[in-house]
Coordinates of C-alpha atoms and ligand atoms in Angstrom, one line a residue:
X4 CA 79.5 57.8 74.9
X5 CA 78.3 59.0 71.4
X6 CA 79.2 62.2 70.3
X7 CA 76.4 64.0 68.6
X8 CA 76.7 66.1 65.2
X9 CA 75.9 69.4 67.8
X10 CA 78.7 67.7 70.3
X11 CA 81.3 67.1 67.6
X12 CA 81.1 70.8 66.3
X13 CA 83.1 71.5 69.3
X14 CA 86.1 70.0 68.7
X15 CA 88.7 70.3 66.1
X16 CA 89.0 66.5 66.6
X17 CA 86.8 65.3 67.7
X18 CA 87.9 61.5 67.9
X19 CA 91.6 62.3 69.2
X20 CA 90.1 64.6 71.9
X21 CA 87.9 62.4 73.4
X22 CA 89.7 59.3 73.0
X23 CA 90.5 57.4 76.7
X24 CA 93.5 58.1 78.4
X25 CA 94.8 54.6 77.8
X26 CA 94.5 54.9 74.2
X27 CA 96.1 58.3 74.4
X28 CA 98.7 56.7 76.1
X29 CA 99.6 53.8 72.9
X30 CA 98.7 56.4 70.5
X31 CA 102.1 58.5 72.3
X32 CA 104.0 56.1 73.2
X33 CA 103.9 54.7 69.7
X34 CA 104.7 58.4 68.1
X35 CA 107.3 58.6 70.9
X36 CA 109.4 55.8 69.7
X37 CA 109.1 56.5 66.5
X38 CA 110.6 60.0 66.8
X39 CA 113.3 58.6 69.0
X40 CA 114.2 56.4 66.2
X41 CA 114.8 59.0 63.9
X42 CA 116.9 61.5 66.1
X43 CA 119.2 57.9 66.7
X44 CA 119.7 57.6 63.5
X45 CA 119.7 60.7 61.8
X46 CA 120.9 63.3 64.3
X47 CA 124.7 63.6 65.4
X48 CA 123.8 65.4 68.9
X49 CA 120.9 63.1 69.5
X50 CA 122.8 59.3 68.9
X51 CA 126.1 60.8 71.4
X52 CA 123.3 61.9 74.0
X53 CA 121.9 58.6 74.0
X54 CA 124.9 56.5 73.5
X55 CA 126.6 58.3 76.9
X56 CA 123.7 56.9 79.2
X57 CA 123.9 53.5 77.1
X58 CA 120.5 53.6 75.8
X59 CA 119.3 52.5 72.4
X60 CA 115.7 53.3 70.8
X61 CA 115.0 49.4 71.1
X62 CA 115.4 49.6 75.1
X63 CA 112.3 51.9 75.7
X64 CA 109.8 48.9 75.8
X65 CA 107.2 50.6 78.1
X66 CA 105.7 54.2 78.6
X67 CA 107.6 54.0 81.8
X68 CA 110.7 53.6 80.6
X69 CA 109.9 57.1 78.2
X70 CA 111.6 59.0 82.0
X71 CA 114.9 57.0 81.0
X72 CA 115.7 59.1 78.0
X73 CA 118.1 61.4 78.7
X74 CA 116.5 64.7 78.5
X75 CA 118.2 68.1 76.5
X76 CA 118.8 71.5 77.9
X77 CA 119.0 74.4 75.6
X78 CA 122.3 75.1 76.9
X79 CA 123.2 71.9 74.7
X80 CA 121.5 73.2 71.7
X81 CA 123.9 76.4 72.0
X82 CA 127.2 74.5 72.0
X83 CA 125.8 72.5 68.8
X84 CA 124.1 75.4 66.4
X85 CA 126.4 77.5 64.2
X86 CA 128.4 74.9 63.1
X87 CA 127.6 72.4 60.1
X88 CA 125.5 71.7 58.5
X89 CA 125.1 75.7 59.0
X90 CA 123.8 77.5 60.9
X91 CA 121.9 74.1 62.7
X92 CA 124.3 72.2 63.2
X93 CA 124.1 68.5 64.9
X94 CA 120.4 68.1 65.6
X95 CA 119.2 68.5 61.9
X96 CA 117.7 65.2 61.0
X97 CA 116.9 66.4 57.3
X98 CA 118.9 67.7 54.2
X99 CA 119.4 71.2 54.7
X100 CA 117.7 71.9 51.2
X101 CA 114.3 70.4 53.3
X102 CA 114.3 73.4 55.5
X103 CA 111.6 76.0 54.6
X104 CA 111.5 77.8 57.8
X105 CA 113.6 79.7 59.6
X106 CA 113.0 81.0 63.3
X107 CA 114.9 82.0 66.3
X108 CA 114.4 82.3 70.1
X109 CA 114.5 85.4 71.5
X110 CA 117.9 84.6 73.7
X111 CA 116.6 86.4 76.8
X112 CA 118.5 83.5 78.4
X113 CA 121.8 83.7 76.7
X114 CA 122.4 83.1 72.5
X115 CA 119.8 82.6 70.3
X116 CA 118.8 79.1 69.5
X117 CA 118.4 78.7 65.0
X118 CA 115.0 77.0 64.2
X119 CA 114.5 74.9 61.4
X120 CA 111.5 73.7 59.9
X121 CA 110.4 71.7 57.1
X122 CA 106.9 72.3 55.1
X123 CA 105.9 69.2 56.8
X124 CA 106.7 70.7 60.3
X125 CA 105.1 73.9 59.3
X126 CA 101.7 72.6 58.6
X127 CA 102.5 70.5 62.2
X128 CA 102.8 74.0 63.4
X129 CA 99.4 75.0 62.6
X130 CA 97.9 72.0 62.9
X131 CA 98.7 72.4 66.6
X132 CA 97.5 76.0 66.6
X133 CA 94.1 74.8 64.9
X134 CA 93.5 72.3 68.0
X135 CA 94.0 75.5 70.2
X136 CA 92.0 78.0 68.5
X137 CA 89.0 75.7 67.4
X138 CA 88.8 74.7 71.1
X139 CA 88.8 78.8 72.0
X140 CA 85.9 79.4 69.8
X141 CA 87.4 80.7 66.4
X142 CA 85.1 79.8 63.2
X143 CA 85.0 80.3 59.9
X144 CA 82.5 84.0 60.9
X145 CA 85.8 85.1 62.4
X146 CA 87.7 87.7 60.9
X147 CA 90.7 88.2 63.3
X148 CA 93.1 90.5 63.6
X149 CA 96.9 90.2 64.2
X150 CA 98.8 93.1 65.8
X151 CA 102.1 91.4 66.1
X152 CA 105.6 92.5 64.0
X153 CA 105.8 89.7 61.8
X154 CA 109.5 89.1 62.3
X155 CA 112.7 86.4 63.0
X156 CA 110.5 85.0 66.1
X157 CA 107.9 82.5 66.1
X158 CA 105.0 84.3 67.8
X159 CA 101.7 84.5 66.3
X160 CA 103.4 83.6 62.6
X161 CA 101.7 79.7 63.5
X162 CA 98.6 81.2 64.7
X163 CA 97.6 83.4 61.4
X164 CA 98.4 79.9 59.3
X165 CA 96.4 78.2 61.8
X166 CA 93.3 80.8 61.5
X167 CA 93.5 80.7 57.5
X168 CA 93.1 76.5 58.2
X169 CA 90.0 76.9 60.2
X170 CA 88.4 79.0 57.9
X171 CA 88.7 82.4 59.0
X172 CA 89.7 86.1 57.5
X173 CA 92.8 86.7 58.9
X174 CA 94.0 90.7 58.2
X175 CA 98.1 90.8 59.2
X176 CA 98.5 94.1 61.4
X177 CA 102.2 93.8 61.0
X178 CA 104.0 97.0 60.2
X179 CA 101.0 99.7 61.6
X180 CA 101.3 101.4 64.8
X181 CA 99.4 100.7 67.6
X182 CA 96.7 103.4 66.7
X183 CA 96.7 102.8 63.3
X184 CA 95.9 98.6 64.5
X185 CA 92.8 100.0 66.9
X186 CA 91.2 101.9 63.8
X187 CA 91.6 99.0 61.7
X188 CA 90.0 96.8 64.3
X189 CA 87.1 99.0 64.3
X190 CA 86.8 99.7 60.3
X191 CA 87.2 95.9 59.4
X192 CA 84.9 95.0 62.9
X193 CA 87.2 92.3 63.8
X194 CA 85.9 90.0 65.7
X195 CA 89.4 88.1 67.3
X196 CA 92.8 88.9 68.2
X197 CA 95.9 87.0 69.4
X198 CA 98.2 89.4 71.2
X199 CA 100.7 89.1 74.6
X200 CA 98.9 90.3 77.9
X201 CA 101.4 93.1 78.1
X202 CA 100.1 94.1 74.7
X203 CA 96.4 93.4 75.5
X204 CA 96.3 95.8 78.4
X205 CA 98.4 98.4 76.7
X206 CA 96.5 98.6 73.5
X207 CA 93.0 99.5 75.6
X208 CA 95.0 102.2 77.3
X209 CA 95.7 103.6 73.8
X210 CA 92.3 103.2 72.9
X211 CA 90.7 105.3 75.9
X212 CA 93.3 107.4 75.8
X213 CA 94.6 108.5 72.5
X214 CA 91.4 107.9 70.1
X215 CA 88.3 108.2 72.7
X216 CA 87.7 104.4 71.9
X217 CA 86.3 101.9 74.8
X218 CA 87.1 98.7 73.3
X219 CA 84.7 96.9 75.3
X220 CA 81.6 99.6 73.3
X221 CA 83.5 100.8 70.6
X222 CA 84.9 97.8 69.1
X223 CA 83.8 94.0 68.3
X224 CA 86.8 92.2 69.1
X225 CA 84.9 89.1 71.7
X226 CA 87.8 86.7 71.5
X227 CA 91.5 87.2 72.8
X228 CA 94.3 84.5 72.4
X229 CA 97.3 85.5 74.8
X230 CA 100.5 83.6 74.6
X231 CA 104.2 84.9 75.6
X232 CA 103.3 85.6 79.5
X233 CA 101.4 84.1 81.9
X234 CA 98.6 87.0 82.7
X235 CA 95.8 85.3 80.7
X236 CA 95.9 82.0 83.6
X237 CA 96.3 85.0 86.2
X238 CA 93.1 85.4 87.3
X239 CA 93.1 89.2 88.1
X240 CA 94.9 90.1 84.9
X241 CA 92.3 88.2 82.9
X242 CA 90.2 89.8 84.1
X243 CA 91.4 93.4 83.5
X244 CA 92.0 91.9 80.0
X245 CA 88.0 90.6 79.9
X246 CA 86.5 94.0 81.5
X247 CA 88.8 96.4 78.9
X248 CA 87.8 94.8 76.0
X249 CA 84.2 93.0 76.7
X250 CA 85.9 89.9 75.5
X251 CA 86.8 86.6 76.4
X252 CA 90.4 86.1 76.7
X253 CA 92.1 82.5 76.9
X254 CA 95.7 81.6 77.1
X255 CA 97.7 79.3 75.2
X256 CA 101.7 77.9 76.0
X257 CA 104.5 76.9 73.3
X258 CA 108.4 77.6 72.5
X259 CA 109.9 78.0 69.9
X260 CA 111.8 75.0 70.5
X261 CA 108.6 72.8 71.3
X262 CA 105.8 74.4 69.6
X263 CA 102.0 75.0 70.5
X264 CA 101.4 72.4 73.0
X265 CA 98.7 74.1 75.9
X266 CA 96.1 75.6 75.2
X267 CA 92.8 77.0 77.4
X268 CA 89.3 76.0 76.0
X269 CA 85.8 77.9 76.2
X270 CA 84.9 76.3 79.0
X271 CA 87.8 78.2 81.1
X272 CA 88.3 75.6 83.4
X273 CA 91.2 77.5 85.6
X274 CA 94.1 75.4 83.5
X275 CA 95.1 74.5 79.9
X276 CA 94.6 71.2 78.2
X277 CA 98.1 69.5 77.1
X278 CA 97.8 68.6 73.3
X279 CA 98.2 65.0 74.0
X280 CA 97.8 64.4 70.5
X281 CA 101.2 65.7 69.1
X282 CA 102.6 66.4 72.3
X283 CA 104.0 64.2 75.6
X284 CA 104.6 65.9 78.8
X285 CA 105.9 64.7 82.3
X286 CA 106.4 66.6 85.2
X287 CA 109.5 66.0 86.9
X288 CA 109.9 66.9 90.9
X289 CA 112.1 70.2 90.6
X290 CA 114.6 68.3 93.3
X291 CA 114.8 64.6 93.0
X292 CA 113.6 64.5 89.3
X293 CA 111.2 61.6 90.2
X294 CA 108.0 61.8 87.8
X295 CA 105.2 63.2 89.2
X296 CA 101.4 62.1 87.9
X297 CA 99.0 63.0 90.5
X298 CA 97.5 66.9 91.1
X299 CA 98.9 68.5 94.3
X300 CA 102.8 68.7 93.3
X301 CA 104.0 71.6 91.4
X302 CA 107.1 70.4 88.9
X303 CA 109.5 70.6 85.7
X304 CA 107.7 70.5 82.2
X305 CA 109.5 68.3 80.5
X306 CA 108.3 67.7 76.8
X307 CA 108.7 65.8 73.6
X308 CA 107.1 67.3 70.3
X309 CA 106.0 63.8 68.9
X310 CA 105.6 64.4 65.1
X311 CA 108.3 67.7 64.3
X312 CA 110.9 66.0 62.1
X313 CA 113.9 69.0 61.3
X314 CA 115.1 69.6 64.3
X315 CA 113.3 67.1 67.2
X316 CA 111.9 68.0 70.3
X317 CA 112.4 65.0 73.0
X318 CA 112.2 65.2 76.4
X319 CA 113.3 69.1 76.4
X320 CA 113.5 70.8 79.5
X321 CA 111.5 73.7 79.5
X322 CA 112.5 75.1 83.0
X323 CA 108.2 75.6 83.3
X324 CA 106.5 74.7 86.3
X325 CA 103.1 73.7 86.5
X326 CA 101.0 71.2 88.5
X327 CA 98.3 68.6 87.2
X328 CA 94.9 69.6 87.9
X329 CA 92.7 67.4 89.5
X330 CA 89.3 67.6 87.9
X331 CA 88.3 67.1 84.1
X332 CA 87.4 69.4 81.9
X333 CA 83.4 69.7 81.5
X334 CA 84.4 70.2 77.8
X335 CA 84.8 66.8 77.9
X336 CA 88.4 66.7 76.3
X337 CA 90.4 63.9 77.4
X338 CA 93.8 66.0 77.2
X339 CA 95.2 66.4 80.4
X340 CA 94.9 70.2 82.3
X341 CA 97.1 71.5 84.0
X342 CA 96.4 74.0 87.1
X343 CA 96.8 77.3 86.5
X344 CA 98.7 77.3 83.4
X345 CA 102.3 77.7 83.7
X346 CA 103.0 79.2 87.2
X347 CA 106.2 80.0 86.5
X348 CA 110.1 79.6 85.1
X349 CA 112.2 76.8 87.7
X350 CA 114.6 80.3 87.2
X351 CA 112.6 83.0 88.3
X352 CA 111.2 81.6 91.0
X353 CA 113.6 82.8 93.5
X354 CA 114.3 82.9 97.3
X355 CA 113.5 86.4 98.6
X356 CA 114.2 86.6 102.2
X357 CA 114.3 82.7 102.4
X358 CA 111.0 82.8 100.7
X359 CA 109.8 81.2 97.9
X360 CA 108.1 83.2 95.5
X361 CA 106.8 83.2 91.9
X362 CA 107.0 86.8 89.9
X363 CA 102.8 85.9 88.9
X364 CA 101.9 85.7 92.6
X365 CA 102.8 89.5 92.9
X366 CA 101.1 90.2 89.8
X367 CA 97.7 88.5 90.7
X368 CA 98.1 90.8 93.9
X369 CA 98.5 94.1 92.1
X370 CA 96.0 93.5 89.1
X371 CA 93.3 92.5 91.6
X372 CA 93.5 95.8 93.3
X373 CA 91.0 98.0 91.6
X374 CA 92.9 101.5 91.9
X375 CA 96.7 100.6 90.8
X376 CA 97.3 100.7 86.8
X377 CA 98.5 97.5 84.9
X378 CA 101.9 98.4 85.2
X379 CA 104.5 97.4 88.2
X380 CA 107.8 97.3 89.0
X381 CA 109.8 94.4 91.6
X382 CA 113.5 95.2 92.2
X383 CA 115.0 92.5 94.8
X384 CA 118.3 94.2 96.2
X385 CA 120.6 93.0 99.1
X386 CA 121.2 95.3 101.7
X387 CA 124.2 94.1 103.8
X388 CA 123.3 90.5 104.1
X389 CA 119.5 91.3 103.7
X390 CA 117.4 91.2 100.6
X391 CA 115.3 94.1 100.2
X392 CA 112.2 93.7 97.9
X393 CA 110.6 96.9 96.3
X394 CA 107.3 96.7 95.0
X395 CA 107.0 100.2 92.5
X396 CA 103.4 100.6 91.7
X397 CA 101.3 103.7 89.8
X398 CA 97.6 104.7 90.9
X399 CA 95.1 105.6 88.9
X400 CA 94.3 109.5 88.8
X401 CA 91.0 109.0 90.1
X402 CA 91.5 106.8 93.1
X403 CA 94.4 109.0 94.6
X404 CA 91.5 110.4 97.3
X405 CA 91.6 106.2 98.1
X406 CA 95.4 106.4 98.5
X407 CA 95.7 105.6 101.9
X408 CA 93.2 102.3 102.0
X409 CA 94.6 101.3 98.5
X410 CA 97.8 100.9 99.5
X411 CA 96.4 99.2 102.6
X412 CA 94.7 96.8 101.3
X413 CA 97.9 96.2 98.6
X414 CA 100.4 95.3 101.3
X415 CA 98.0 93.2 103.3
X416 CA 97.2 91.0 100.2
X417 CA 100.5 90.9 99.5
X418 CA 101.8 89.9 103.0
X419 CA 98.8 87.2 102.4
X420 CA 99.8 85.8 99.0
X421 CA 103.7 86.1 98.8
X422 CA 104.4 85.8 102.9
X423 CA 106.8 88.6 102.1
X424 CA 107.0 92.3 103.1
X425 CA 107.8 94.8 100.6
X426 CA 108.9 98.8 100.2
X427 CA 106.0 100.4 97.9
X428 CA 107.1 102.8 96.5
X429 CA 104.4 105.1 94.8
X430 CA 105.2 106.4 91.2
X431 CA 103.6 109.0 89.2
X432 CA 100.6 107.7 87.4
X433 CA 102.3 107.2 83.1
X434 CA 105.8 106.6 84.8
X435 CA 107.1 103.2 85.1
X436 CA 108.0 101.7 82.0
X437 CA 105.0 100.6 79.2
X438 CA 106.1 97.5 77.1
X439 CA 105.1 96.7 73.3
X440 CA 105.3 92.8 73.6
X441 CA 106.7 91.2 76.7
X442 CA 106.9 93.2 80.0
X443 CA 110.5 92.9 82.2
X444 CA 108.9 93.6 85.2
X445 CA 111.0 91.6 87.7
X446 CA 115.0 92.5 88.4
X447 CA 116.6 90.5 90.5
X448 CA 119.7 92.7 91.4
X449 CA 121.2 91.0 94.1
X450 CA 124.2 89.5 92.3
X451 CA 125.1 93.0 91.2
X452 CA 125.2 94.1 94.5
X453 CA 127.8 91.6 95.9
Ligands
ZN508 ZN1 88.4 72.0 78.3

């Protein structure tokens, strides 16, 4: 099919994005070799990984054979950083004097893993950001806003380089409060802003309530780029996000360690698109560890960054679970979608009760429910040998005459949904804890309790 000059303006590239999948296929199984070639010769941690399972670049002859590479945990990356060349250590595949960048992750899951990156890697970075944000509407009319603390961590950092690429005014919101970031919005008329969910819902609730502001009249923000948390692929929290500020709002996935490889497109399709252009994923049965490539079968992200040089990517284990969608886009990209976005961590999906359940499916349960606020609190306990599951929720001033069919209707759904039973316990409404940038909603106390 031809792509037309109107066609074409939807796509940052417009040949890599529509190219068929067996193309796509050469094009990363070509950049996949190539990277594995220069971990095996350049990177201490990478040649021992390989050399333990007796595998050398030269023996991955088909796309197949890409599962046989022994994948790395970031509990591997711990053991190797702080050492030299400092602080990397074994992984860095370039002179130290190449590294321009510096980042960390946030070590919610134990210490901090150092990220380098070279100037070449940086503009990878927003390469992959421009792919994600030129699909999600953002042109060179765009002026958009950035309410995030510039800081150590990754972020949006990617994202503002990534705007400047595409063309548009980008004003940094870094150090200002969030009041003082909701009157800039509305002096500058911004018309995008890339912010967590958490963030999102919390900065309308400023809005209405500090400064008399209704985003969705008052201010001209139409575009919304979440990343950090899942809400935006939650369809009840997406839509509190949508209704609050009379804007679109799309997600987007990456790491620190990875980078920005999923992103949602205009055409909101229920999933993200893979950038199968710089990026290879497989999803790996959570169990057996067999490769899964047809929709229906929720598994392990595992991922390779396919042109970041400092410090590769290949096959990392994200611990993300997600499942392969089963219909194309009718954005007509060629990159893969997966269902849902991410649904979840392979670690916090835990067994409650002998249960399965995801943190997001009690989430999409309590968002949808008109007369609860955003905020919500699970604590999972064990009482004796039982788990006990407490589900703390707030409602909203107005509906407490509803009280009764409200909380009705919440344990019903949730009964539905998560096949659980819970203890609601109603808080005042302004109570339970309001986060800047990612919410801890979910505590697991069980081990505690032992
Ligand atoms: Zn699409």
């Amino acid at each position: 099919m031809k792509v037309s000059k109107k066609e074409s303006n939807v796509y940052w590239n417009p040949i890599i994005e529509t190219l068929p999948m067996e193309k796509l296929r050469d094009l990363q199984f070509m950049k996949f070799k190539k990277i594995l070639e220069w971990a095996y010769k350049r990177s201490k941690f990478h040649r021992r990984l390989y050399q333990e399972a007796g595998l050398k670049p030269g023996d991955i002859k088909t796309f197949e054979d890409v599962a046989k590479v022994p994948k790395v945990e970031k509990s591997m990356m711990m053991d190797i950083q702080r050492k030299d060349p400092f602080p990397y250590g074994e992984a860095l595949c370039v002179p130290l004097e190449e590294v321009t960048e510096f980042r960390q992750t946030s070590g919610t899951t134990g210490t901090p893993i150092y990220q380098p990156d070279t100037w070449q890697d940086w503009e990878w970075w927003s390469e992959a950001w421009a792919y994600l944000l030129y699909a999600q509407g953002y042109r060179k009319t765009d002026r958009v806003f950035l309410p995030f603390g510039y800081n150590i961590f990754v972020a949006f950092w990617a994202g503002h380089y990534a705007a400047e690429k595409i063309g548009c005014e980008v004003v940094p919101g870094g150090v200002l409060d969030t009041e003082a970031r909701i009157l800039k919005i509305q002096e500058l008329r911004a018309t995008a802003m890339m912010a967590t969910p958490t963030y999102v819902l919390g900065m309308a609730d400023t809005a209405r309530k500090k400064l008399g502001i209704d985003p969705a009249r008052d201010l001209s923000i139409r575009k919304i780029t979440c990343a950090g948390e899942p809400g935006a692929s939650i369809p009840s929290t997406k839509q509190r996000m949508e209704e609050a500020w009379g804007a679109k709002v799309y997600d987007h996935v990456g790491a620190t360690e990875v980078g920005a490889w999923g992103f949602e497109c205009t055409a909101q399709p229920g999933g993200l698109h893979v950038n199968e252009a710089l990026f290879l994923v497989h999803l790996e049965d959570i169990e057996t560890g067999e490769t899964i490539e047809k929709p229906g079968r929720k598994g392990k992200i595992i991922i390779t960054a396919l042109d970041r040089i400092a410090q590769p990517c290949i096959r990392f284990d994200s611990k993300d679970v997600a499942e392969w969608s089963k219909d194309p886009c009718p954005c007509g990209r060629t990159f893969r979608l997966i269902r849902g976005g991410v649904v979840g961590r392979a670690d916090d999906i835990t067994k409650i009760k002998g249960v399965l359940v995801a943190p997001s499916a009690i989430e999409e349960v309590v968002h949808s429910i008109k007369g609860l606020s955003d905020e919500f609190e699970v604590v999972v306990t064990k009482k004796g040998d039982l788990d006990d599951i407490t589900l703390k929720i707030e409602i909203l001033p107005d509906e407490e005459r509803n009280r009764e069919a409200i909380l009705v209707q919440l344990k019903d759904q949730l009964r539905l949904k998560t096949n659980l039973g819970y203890n609601i316990e109603v808080h005042p409404y302004n109570s339970l804890p309001r986060y800047e940038v990612k919410a801890k909603r979910f505590k697991d106390l069980r081990k505690k309790c032992e």
